[in-house]
């Protein structure tokens, strides 16, 4: 599933799923654009890639989003693949915390920036008959039992629906749009958020009694980005070890 000479933007590629996707794409011959906020972590991922473009950017900032496309085209002259992976979560529900702050902060990154980046990327993707992969979550397909995750899961539901609309509109131009919805994936998120729950607890909630590694999501993204998936668009791929089956 070679991606030789393809140019791919991967947001949120400083760690976790985004980093795994960028490294996988690069190993398959793609020229990757690494986008994230943590420069040190971005550079660590860049060290695993061949001649990447590293862009430190805040996706909640429209000027930064535009700069991602501008710098990509300036360096590579084209765009074949856009992976919208970056995301954030701010706790808040109707009765707990500040739901309006959660709404604004989460939707700016998890939804608005993706809409804007898709709009900016579309003219270049139509030229290359490229494709978009949006990283969502199974939270977009079910109501969380944790009320303060309300805005996070709502943003993922919005992303799923937007992706299908985008797939339909861009299909006449030969551009494919697909979604990957992971369940629990072993990244540094528990450490970064000081969460008490363990990966073993997450594993116990899945049908297969396991948690995925980021590389598994990267393998699926590589398939969807390749010509092997040339007939697939508007699809939402659940990769959750059967977690949704248990709920």
PDB file of C-alpha atoms in Angstrom:
ATOM      1  CA  UNK A   1       0.000   0.000   0.000  1.00  0.00           C
ATOM      2  CA  UNK A   2       2.668   2.443  -1.120  1.00  0.00           C
ATOM      3  CA  UNK A   3       2.157   6.173  -0.664  1.00  0.00           C
ATOM      4  CA  UNK A   4       5.280   7.000  -2.653  1.00  0.00           C
ATOM      5  CA  UNK A   5       5.655  10.730  -3.338  1.00  0.00           C
ATOM      6  CA  UNK A   6       2.286  11.562  -1.776  1.00  0.00           C
ATOM      7  CA  UNK A   7       2.181  14.683   0.396  1.00  0.00           C
ATOM      8  CA  UNK A   8       0.295  14.236   3.662  1.00  0.00           C
ATOM      9  CA  UNK A   9      -0.628  16.711   6.390  1.00  0.00           C
ATOM     10  CA  UNK A  10      -1.179  15.074   9.787  1.00  0.00           C
ATOM     11  CA  UNK A  11      -2.456  17.334  12.557  1.00  0.00           C
ATOM     12  CA  UNK A  12      -1.812  16.421  16.149  1.00  0.00           C
ATOM     13  CA  UNK A  13       1.227  14.434  15.069  1.00  0.00           C
ATOM     14  CA  UNK A  14       3.434  15.230  18.048  1.00  0.00           C
ATOM     15  CA  UNK A  15       2.383  12.023  19.834  1.00  0.00           C
ATOM     16  CA  UNK A  16      -0.062   9.135  19.953  1.00  0.00           C
ATOM     17  CA  UNK A  17      -2.209   8.295  16.938  1.00  0.00           C
ATOM     18  CA  UNK A  18      -1.061  11.279  14.884  1.00  0.00           C
ATOM     19  CA  UNK A  19       2.609  10.469  15.389  1.00  0.00           C
ATOM     20  CA  UNK A  20       2.038   6.809  14.464  1.00  0.00           C
ATOM     21  CA  UNK A  21       0.164   7.803  11.286  1.00  0.00           C
ATOM     22  CA  UNK A  22       2.877  10.240  10.221  1.00  0.00           C
ATOM     23  CA  UNK A  23       5.661   7.696  10.767  1.00  0.00           C
ATOM     24  CA  UNK A  24       3.679   4.987   8.940  1.00  0.00           C
ATOM     25  CA  UNK A  25       2.899   7.229   5.970  1.00  0.00           C
ATOM     26  CA  UNK A  26       6.533   8.273   5.739  1.00  0.00           C
ATOM     27  CA  UNK A  27       7.679   4.647   5.823  1.00  0.00           C
ATOM     28  CA  UNK A  28       5.374   4.042   2.844  1.00  0.00           C
ATOM     29  CA  UNK A  29       7.056   6.804   0.858  1.00  0.00           C
ATOM     30  CA  UNK A  30       4.911   9.831   1.720  1.00  0.00           C
ATOM     31  CA  UNK A  31       6.280  13.295   2.390  1.00  0.00           C
ATOM     32  CA  UNK A  32       4.751  14.240   5.715  1.00  0.00           C
ATOM     33  CA  UNK A  33       3.816  17.535   7.294  1.00  0.00           C
ATOM     34  CA  UNK A  34       3.898  17.265  11.084  1.00  0.00           C
ATOM     35  CA  UNK A  35       1.546  19.682  12.850  1.00  0.00           C
ATOM     36  CA  UNK A  36       1.252  20.158  16.599  1.00  0.00           C
ATOM     37  CA  UNK A  37       1.685  22.497  19.543  1.00  0.00           C
ATOM     38  CA  UNK A  38       4.576  20.852  21.408  1.00  0.00           C
ATOM     39  CA  UNK A  39       7.736  21.640  19.478  1.00  0.00           C
ATOM     40  CA  UNK A  40       9.937  19.228  21.419  1.00  0.00           C
ATOM     41  CA  UNK A  41       7.581  16.318  20.800  1.00  0.00           C
ATOM     42  CA  UNK A  42       7.204  17.290  17.132  1.00  0.00           C
ATOM     43  CA  UNK A  43      10.960  17.238  16.716  1.00  0.00           C
ATOM     44  CA  UNK A  44      11.137  13.802  18.334  1.00  0.00           C
ATOM     45  CA  UNK A  45       8.652  12.473  15.763  1.00  0.00           C
ATOM     46  CA  UNK A  46      10.469  14.313  12.980  1.00  0.00           C
ATOM     47  CA  UNK A  47      13.639  12.401  13.894  1.00  0.00           C
ATOM     48  CA  UNK A  48      11.820   9.197  12.901  1.00  0.00           C
ATOM     49  CA  UNK A  49      10.851  10.577   9.472  1.00  0.00           C
ATOM     50  CA  UNK A  50      12.703  11.397   6.277  1.00  0.00           C
ATOM     51  CA  UNK A  51      12.765  15.151   5.524  1.00  0.00           C
ATOM     52  CA  UNK A  52       9.422  16.110   7.119  1.00  0.00           C
ATOM     53  CA  UNK A  53       7.986  19.612   7.272  1.00  0.00           C
ATOM     54  CA  UNK A  54       7.418  20.553  10.920  1.00  0.00           C
ATOM     55  CA  UNK A  55       4.791  23.199  11.683  1.00  0.00           C
ATOM     56  CA  UNK A  56       4.030  24.372  15.187  1.00  0.00           C
ATOM     57  CA  UNK A  57       0.441  25.629  15.132  1.00  0.00           C
ATOM     58  CA  UNK A  58      -2.608  26.325  17.280  1.00  0.00           C
ATOM     59  CA  UNK A  59      -5.633  24.931  15.460  1.00  0.00           C
ATOM     60  CA  UNK A  60      -7.948  27.246  17.379  1.00  0.00           C
ATOM     61  CA  UNK A  61      -6.250  30.120  15.515  1.00  0.00           C
ATOM     62  CA  UNK A  62      -7.486  30.684  11.945  1.00  0.00           C
ATOM     63  CA  UNK A  63      -4.216  32.301  10.888  1.00  0.00           C
ATOM     64  CA  UNK A  64      -2.294  29.223  12.031  1.00  0.00           C
ATOM     65  CA  UNK A  65      -4.675  26.919  10.164  1.00  0.00           C
ATOM     66  CA  UNK A  66      -4.142  28.903   6.968  1.00  0.00           C
ATOM     67  CA  UNK A  67      -0.377  28.856   7.524  1.00  0.00           C
ATOM     68  CA  UNK A  68      -0.401  25.039   7.587  1.00  0.00           C
ATOM     69  CA  UNK A  69      -1.663  24.955   3.992  1.00  0.00           C
ATOM     70  CA  UNK A  70       0.525  27.840   2.850  1.00  0.00           C
ATOM     71  CA  UNK A  71       3.742  26.289   4.164  1.00  0.00           C
ATOM     72  CA  UNK A  72       2.844  22.847   2.823  1.00  0.00           C
ATOM     73  CA  UNK A  73       2.253  24.122  -0.705  1.00  0.00           C
ATOM     74  CA  UNK A  74       5.312  26.358  -0.541  1.00  0.00           C
ATOM     75  CA  UNK A  75       7.543  23.365   0.297  1.00  0.00           C
ATOM     76  CA  UNK A  76       5.930  20.519  -1.651  1.00  0.00           C
ATOM     77  CA  UNK A  77       3.755  22.228  -4.275  1.00  0.00           C
ATOM     78  CA  UNK A  78       0.783  19.919  -3.764  1.00  0.00           C
ATOM     79  CA  UNK A  79      -1.350  18.027  -1.256  1.00  0.00           C
ATOM     80  CA  UNK A  80      -2.594  14.432  -1.553  1.00  0.00           C
ATOM     81  CA  UNK A  81      -3.744  13.463   1.938  1.00  0.00           C
ATOM     82  CA  UNK A  82      -5.173  15.412   4.872  1.00  0.00           C
ATOM     83  CA  UNK A  83      -5.428  13.670   8.235  1.00  0.00           C
ATOM     84  CA  UNK A  84      -7.404  15.688  10.785  1.00  0.00           C
ATOM     85  CA  UNK A  85      -6.294  14.023  13.998  1.00  0.00           C
ATOM     86  CA  UNK A  86      -5.752  16.826  16.527  1.00  0.00           C
ATOM     87  CA  UNK A  87      -8.345  17.088  19.251  1.00  0.00           C
ATOM     88  CA  UNK A  88      -8.961  18.391  22.731  1.00  0.00           C
ATOM     89  CA  UNK A  89     -11.374  17.896  25.602  1.00  0.00           C
ATOM     90  CA  UNK A  90     -12.611  20.407  28.169  1.00  0.00           C
ATOM     91  CA  UNK A  91     -14.792  19.138  30.975  1.00  0.00           C
ATOM     92  CA  UNK A  92     -18.246  20.658  31.354  1.00  0.00           C
ATOM     93  CA  UNK A  93     -21.926  19.721  31.228  1.00  0.00           C
ATOM     94  CA  UNK A  94     -25.285  21.380  31.813  1.00  0.00           C
ATOM     95  CA  UNK A  95     -25.058  21.022  35.597  1.00  0.00           C
ATOM     96  CA  UNK A  96     -21.312  20.662  36.137  1.00  0.00           C
ATOM     97  CA  UNK A  97     -18.591  23.169  35.285  1.00  0.00           C
ATOM     98  CA  UNK A  98     -18.675  25.780  32.522  1.00  0.00           C
ATOM     99  CA  UNK A  99     -20.437  24.201  29.555  1.00  0.00           C
ATOM    100  CA  UNK A 100     -20.137  27.322  27.394  1.00  0.00           C
ATOM    101  CA  UNK A 101     -16.351  27.426  27.802  1.00  0.00           C
ATOM    102  CA  UNK A 102     -16.236  23.709  27.027  1.00  0.00           C
ATOM    103  CA  UNK A 103     -18.390  24.292  23.940  1.00  0.00           C
ATOM    104  CA  UNK A 104     -16.222  27.114  22.600  1.00  0.00           C
ATOM    105  CA  UNK A 105     -12.824  25.570  23.367  1.00  0.00           C
ATOM    106  CA  UNK A 106     -13.632  22.049  22.194  1.00  0.00           C
ATOM    107  CA  UNK A 107     -15.537  22.919  19.031  1.00  0.00           C
ATOM    108  CA  UNK A 108     -12.849  25.393  17.928  1.00  0.00           C
ATOM    109  CA  UNK A 109     -10.293  22.586  17.737  1.00  0.00           C
ATOM    110  CA  UNK A 110     -12.353  19.426  17.216  1.00  0.00           C
ATOM    111  CA  UNK A 111     -14.757  20.790  14.628  1.00  0.00           C
ATOM    112  CA  UNK A 112     -14.293  24.366  13.399  1.00  0.00           C
ATOM    113  CA  UNK A 113     -10.602  23.978  12.587  1.00  0.00           C
ATOM    114  CA  UNK A 114     -11.333  20.791  10.642  1.00  0.00           C
ATOM    115  CA  UNK A 115     -14.052  22.496   8.610  1.00  0.00           C
ATOM    116  CA  UNK A 116     -11.695  25.378   7.816  1.00  0.00           C
ATOM    117  CA  UNK A 117      -8.716  23.148   7.040  1.00  0.00           C
ATOM    118  CA  UNK A 118     -10.904  21.022   4.758  1.00  0.00           C
ATOM    119  CA  UNK A 119     -12.118  24.119   2.901  1.00  0.00           C
ATOM    120  CA  UNK A 120      -8.558  25.374   2.444  1.00  0.00           C
ATOM    121  CA  UNK A 121      -7.239  21.955   1.385  1.00  0.00           C
ATOM    122  CA  UNK A 122     -10.064  21.111  -1.026  1.00  0.00           C
ATOM    123  CA  UNK A 123      -8.713  22.998  -4.095  1.00  0.00           C
ATOM    124  CA  UNK A 124      -5.394  21.165  -3.815  1.00  0.00           C
ATOM    125  CA  UNK A 125      -6.979  17.772  -3.129  1.00  0.00           C
ATOM    126  CA  UNK A 126      -9.194  18.104  -6.184  1.00  0.00           C
ATOM    127  CA  UNK A 127      -6.075  18.605  -8.287  1.00  0.00           C
ATOM    128  CA  UNK A 128      -4.470  15.394  -7.013  1.00  0.00           C
ATOM    129  CA  UNK A 129      -7.692  13.361  -6.550  1.00  0.00           C
ATOM    130  CA  UNK A 130      -6.595  13.034  -2.951  1.00  0.00           C
ATOM    131  CA  UNK A 131      -8.386  12.058   0.216  1.00  0.00           C
ATOM    132  CA  UNK A 132      -9.186  13.112   3.762  1.00  0.00           C
ATOM    133  CA  UNK A 133      -9.154  10.973   6.890  1.00  0.00           C
ATOM    134  CA  UNK A 134     -10.812  12.389   9.999  1.00  0.00           C
ATOM    135  CA  UNK A 135      -9.994  10.816  13.349  1.00  0.00           C
ATOM    136  CA  UNK A 136     -13.174  10.759  15.413  1.00  0.00           C
ATOM    137  CA  UNK A 137     -14.138   8.556  18.375  1.00  0.00           C
ATOM    138  CA  UNK A 138     -16.741   5.968  19.275  1.00  0.00           C
ATOM    139  CA  UNK A 139     -17.934   8.711  21.623  1.00  0.00           C
ATOM    140  CA  UNK A 140     -19.483  10.337  18.570  1.00  0.00           C
ATOM    141  CA  UNK A 141     -21.855   7.375  18.192  1.00  0.00           C
ATOM    142  CA  UNK A 142     -23.052   6.947  21.762  1.00  0.00           C
ATOM    143  CA  UNK A 143     -23.914   9.014  24.816  1.00  0.00           C
ATOM    144  CA  UNK A 144     -21.134   8.987  27.393  1.00  0.00           C
ATOM    145  CA  UNK A 145     -21.904   7.944  30.949  1.00  0.00           C
ATOM    146  CA  UNK A 146     -19.574  10.767  32.018  1.00  0.00           C
ATOM    147  CA  UNK A 147     -21.610  14.000  31.690  1.00  0.00           C
ATOM    148  CA  UNK A 148     -18.583  16.327  31.575  1.00  0.00           C
ATOM    149  CA  UNK A 149     -17.484  14.730  28.298  1.00  0.00           C
ATOM    150  CA  UNK A 150     -20.650  16.090  26.670  1.00  0.00           C
ATOM    151  CA  UNK A 151     -18.922  18.628  24.422  1.00  0.00           C
ATOM    152  CA  UNK A 152     -16.137  16.244  23.390  1.00  0.00           C
ATOM    153  CA  UNK A 153     -18.536  13.538  22.254  1.00  0.00           C
ATOM    154  CA  UNK A 154     -20.844  16.108  20.653  1.00  0.00           C
ATOM    155  CA  UNK A 155     -17.926  17.491  18.647  1.00  0.00           C
ATOM    156  CA  UNK A 156     -17.117  13.987  17.388  1.00  0.00           C
ATOM    157  CA  UNK A 157     -20.740  13.399  16.396  1.00  0.00           C
ATOM    158  CA  UNK A 158     -20.627  16.674  14.455  1.00  0.00           C
ATOM    159  CA  UNK A 159     -17.374  15.583  12.815  1.00  0.00           C
ATOM    160  CA  UNK A 160     -18.872  12.259  11.702  1.00  0.00           C
ATOM    161  CA  UNK A 161     -21.828  14.009  10.078  1.00  0.00           C
ATOM    162  CA  UNK A 162     -19.711  16.735   8.469  1.00  0.00           C
ATOM    163  CA  UNK A 163     -17.395  14.083   7.017  1.00  0.00           C
ATOM    164  CA  UNK A 164     -20.281  12.399   5.228  1.00  0.00           C
ATOM    165  CA  UNK A 165     -21.468  15.718   3.816  1.00  0.00           C
ATOM    166  CA  UNK A 166     -17.917  16.519   2.679  1.00  0.00           C
ATOM    167  CA  UNK A 167     -17.574  13.068   1.112  1.00  0.00           C
ATOM    168  CA  UNK A 168     -20.706  13.615  -0.943  1.00  0.00           C
ATOM    169  CA  UNK A 169     -19.814  17.127  -2.070  1.00  0.00           C
ATOM    170  CA  UNK A 170     -16.215  16.274  -2.981  1.00  0.00           C
ATOM    171  CA  UNK A 171     -16.985  12.929  -4.622  1.00  0.00           C
ATOM    172  CA  UNK A 172     -17.680  14.531  -8.001  1.00  0.00           C
ATOM    173  CA  UNK A 173     -14.104  15.847  -7.909  1.00  0.00           C
ATOM    174  CA  UNK A 174     -12.614  12.433  -7.161  1.00  0.00           C
ATOM    175  CA  UNK A 175     -11.798  13.273  -3.540  1.00  0.00           C
ATOM    176  CA  UNK A 176     -12.577  10.670  -0.873  1.00  0.00           C
ATOM    177  CA  UNK A 177     -13.411  11.444   2.778  1.00  0.00           C
ATOM    178  CA  UNK A 178     -13.483   8.783   5.499  1.00  0.00           C
ATOM    179  CA  UNK A 179     -13.548   8.592   9.287  1.00  0.00           C
ATOM    180  CA  UNK A 180     -11.767   6.388  11.793  1.00  0.00           C
ATOM    181  CA  UNK A 181     -13.505   6.111  15.167  1.00  0.00           C
ATOM    182  CA  UNK A 182     -11.177   4.534  17.722  1.00  0.00           C
ATOM    183  CA  UNK A 183     -12.076   3.193  21.105  1.00  0.00           C
ATOM    184  CA  UNK A 184      -9.348   3.195  23.771  1.00  0.00           C
ATOM    185  CA  UNK A 185      -5.862   3.563  22.296  1.00  0.00           C
ATOM    186  CA  UNK A 186      -2.741   3.388  24.444  1.00  0.00           C
ATOM    187  CA  UNK A 187      -1.231   6.873  24.198  1.00  0.00           C
ATOM    188  CA  UNK A 188       0.064   9.358  26.760  1.00  0.00           C
ATOM    189  CA  UNK A 189      -3.419  10.755  27.418  1.00  0.00           C
ATOM    190  CA  UNK A 190      -3.816   9.173  30.872  1.00  0.00           C
ATOM    191  CA  UNK A 191      -0.470  10.555  31.970  1.00  0.00           C
ATOM    192  CA  UNK A 192      -1.179  14.000  30.518  1.00  0.00           C
ATOM    193  CA  UNK A 193      -4.589  14.284  32.188  1.00  0.00           C
ATOM    194  CA  UNK A 194      -3.607  12.704  35.525  1.00  0.00           C
ATOM    195  CA  UNK A 195      -6.427  10.190  35.113  1.00  0.00           C
ATOM    196  CA  UNK A 196      -6.670   7.521  37.788  1.00  0.00           C
ATOM    197  CA  UNK A 197      -8.241   4.892  35.511  1.00  0.00           C
ATOM    198  CA  UNK A 198      -5.809   2.317  34.068  1.00  0.00           C
ATOM    199  CA  UNK A 199      -5.484   0.810  30.605  1.00  0.00           C
ATOM    200  CA  UNK A 200      -6.392  -2.538  32.171  1.00  0.00           C
ATOM    201  CA  UNK A 201      -9.735  -1.047  33.205  1.00  0.00           C
ATOM    202  CA  UNK A 202     -10.347   0.154  29.664  1.00  0.00           C
ATOM    203  CA  UNK A 203      -9.426  -3.293  28.329  1.00  0.00           C
ATOM    204  CA  UNK A 204     -11.991  -4.918  30.608  1.00  0.00           C
ATOM    205  CA  UNK A 205     -14.708  -2.839  28.950  1.00  0.00           C
ATOM    206  CA  UNK A 206     -13.982  -4.214  25.469  1.00  0.00           C
ATOM    207  CA  UNK A 207     -15.211  -7.473  23.943  1.00  0.00           C
ATOM    208  CA  UNK A 208     -11.652  -8.488  23.042  1.00  0.00           C
ATOM    209  CA  UNK A 209     -10.256  -7.520  26.465  1.00  0.00           C
ATOM    210  CA  UNK A 210      -7.517  -5.376  24.969  1.00  0.00           C
ATOM    211  CA  UNK A 211      -6.551  -1.814  24.171  1.00  0.00           C
ATOM    212  CA  UNK A 212      -5.141  -0.847  20.772  1.00  0.00           C
ATOM    213  CA  UNK A 213      -1.706   0.571  20.077  1.00  0.00           C
ATOM    214  CA  UNK A 214      -1.497   3.737  17.920  1.00  0.00           C
ATOM    215  CA  UNK A 215       0.173   1.726  15.165  1.00  0.00           C
ATOM    216  CA  UNK A 216      -3.049  -0.242  14.642  1.00  0.00           C
ATOM    217  CA  UNK A 217      -4.924   2.964  13.847  1.00  0.00           C
ATOM    218  CA  UNK A 218      -2.038   4.009  11.600  1.00  0.00           C
ATOM    219  CA  UNK A 219      -2.344   0.757   9.625  1.00  0.00           C
ATOM    220  CA  UNK A 220      -6.041   1.440   9.010  1.00  0.00           C
ATOM    221  CA  UNK A 221      -5.303   5.045   8.025  1.00  0.00           C
ATOM    222  CA  UNK A 222      -2.645   3.820   5.612  1.00  0.00           C
ATOM    223  CA  UNK A 223      -5.175   1.515   3.953  1.00  0.00           C
ATOM    224  CA  UNK A 224      -7.784   4.269   3.636  1.00  0.00           C
ATOM    225  CA  UNK A 225      -5.224   6.693   2.211  1.00  0.00           C
ATOM    226  CA  UNK A 226      -4.019   4.202  -0.396  1.00  0.00           C
ATOM    227  CA  UNK A 227      -5.415   3.117  -3.734  1.00  0.00           C
ATOM    228  CA  UNK A 228      -6.544  -0.112  -2.052  1.00  0.00           C
ATOM    229  CA  UNK A 229      -9.459   1.959  -0.714  1.00  0.00           C
ATOM    230  CA  UNK A 230     -10.228   3.786  -3.969  1.00  0.00           C
ATOM    231  CA  UNK A 231     -13.890   2.758  -3.782  1.00  0.00           C
ATOM    232  CA  UNK A 232     -14.413   3.799  -0.157  1.00  0.00           C
ATOM    233  CA  UNK A 233     -15.781   7.205   0.795  1.00  0.00           C
ATOM    234  CA  UNK A 234     -18.197   8.528   3.386  1.00  0.00           C
ATOM    235  CA  UNK A 235     -17.480   5.570   5.670  1.00  0.00           C
ATOM    236  CA  UNK A 236     -16.974   5.557   9.432  1.00  0.00           C
ATOM    237  CA  UNK A 237     -14.596   2.798  10.509  1.00  0.00           C
ATOM    238  CA  UNK A 238     -14.936   1.732  14.146  1.00  0.00           C
ATOM    239  CA  UNK A 239     -11.704   0.373  15.644  1.00  0.00           C
ATOM    240  CA  UNK A 240     -12.550  -0.288  19.293  1.00  0.00           C
ATOM    241  CA  UNK A 241     -11.821  -3.950  20.129  1.00  0.00           C
ATOM    242  CA  UNK A 242     -15.563  -4.437  20.418  1.00  0.00           C
ATOM    243  CA  UNK A 243     -16.098  -1.801  23.091  1.00  0.00           C
ATOM    244  CA  UNK A 244     -19.383  -0.661  21.588  1.00  0.00           C
ATOM    245  CA  UNK A 245     -20.631  -4.262  21.710  1.00  0.00           C
ATOM    246  CA  UNK A 246     -20.235  -4.246  25.481  1.00  0.00           C
ATOM    247  CA  UNK A 247     -22.345  -1.108  25.962  1.00  0.00           C
TER     248      UNK A 247
END
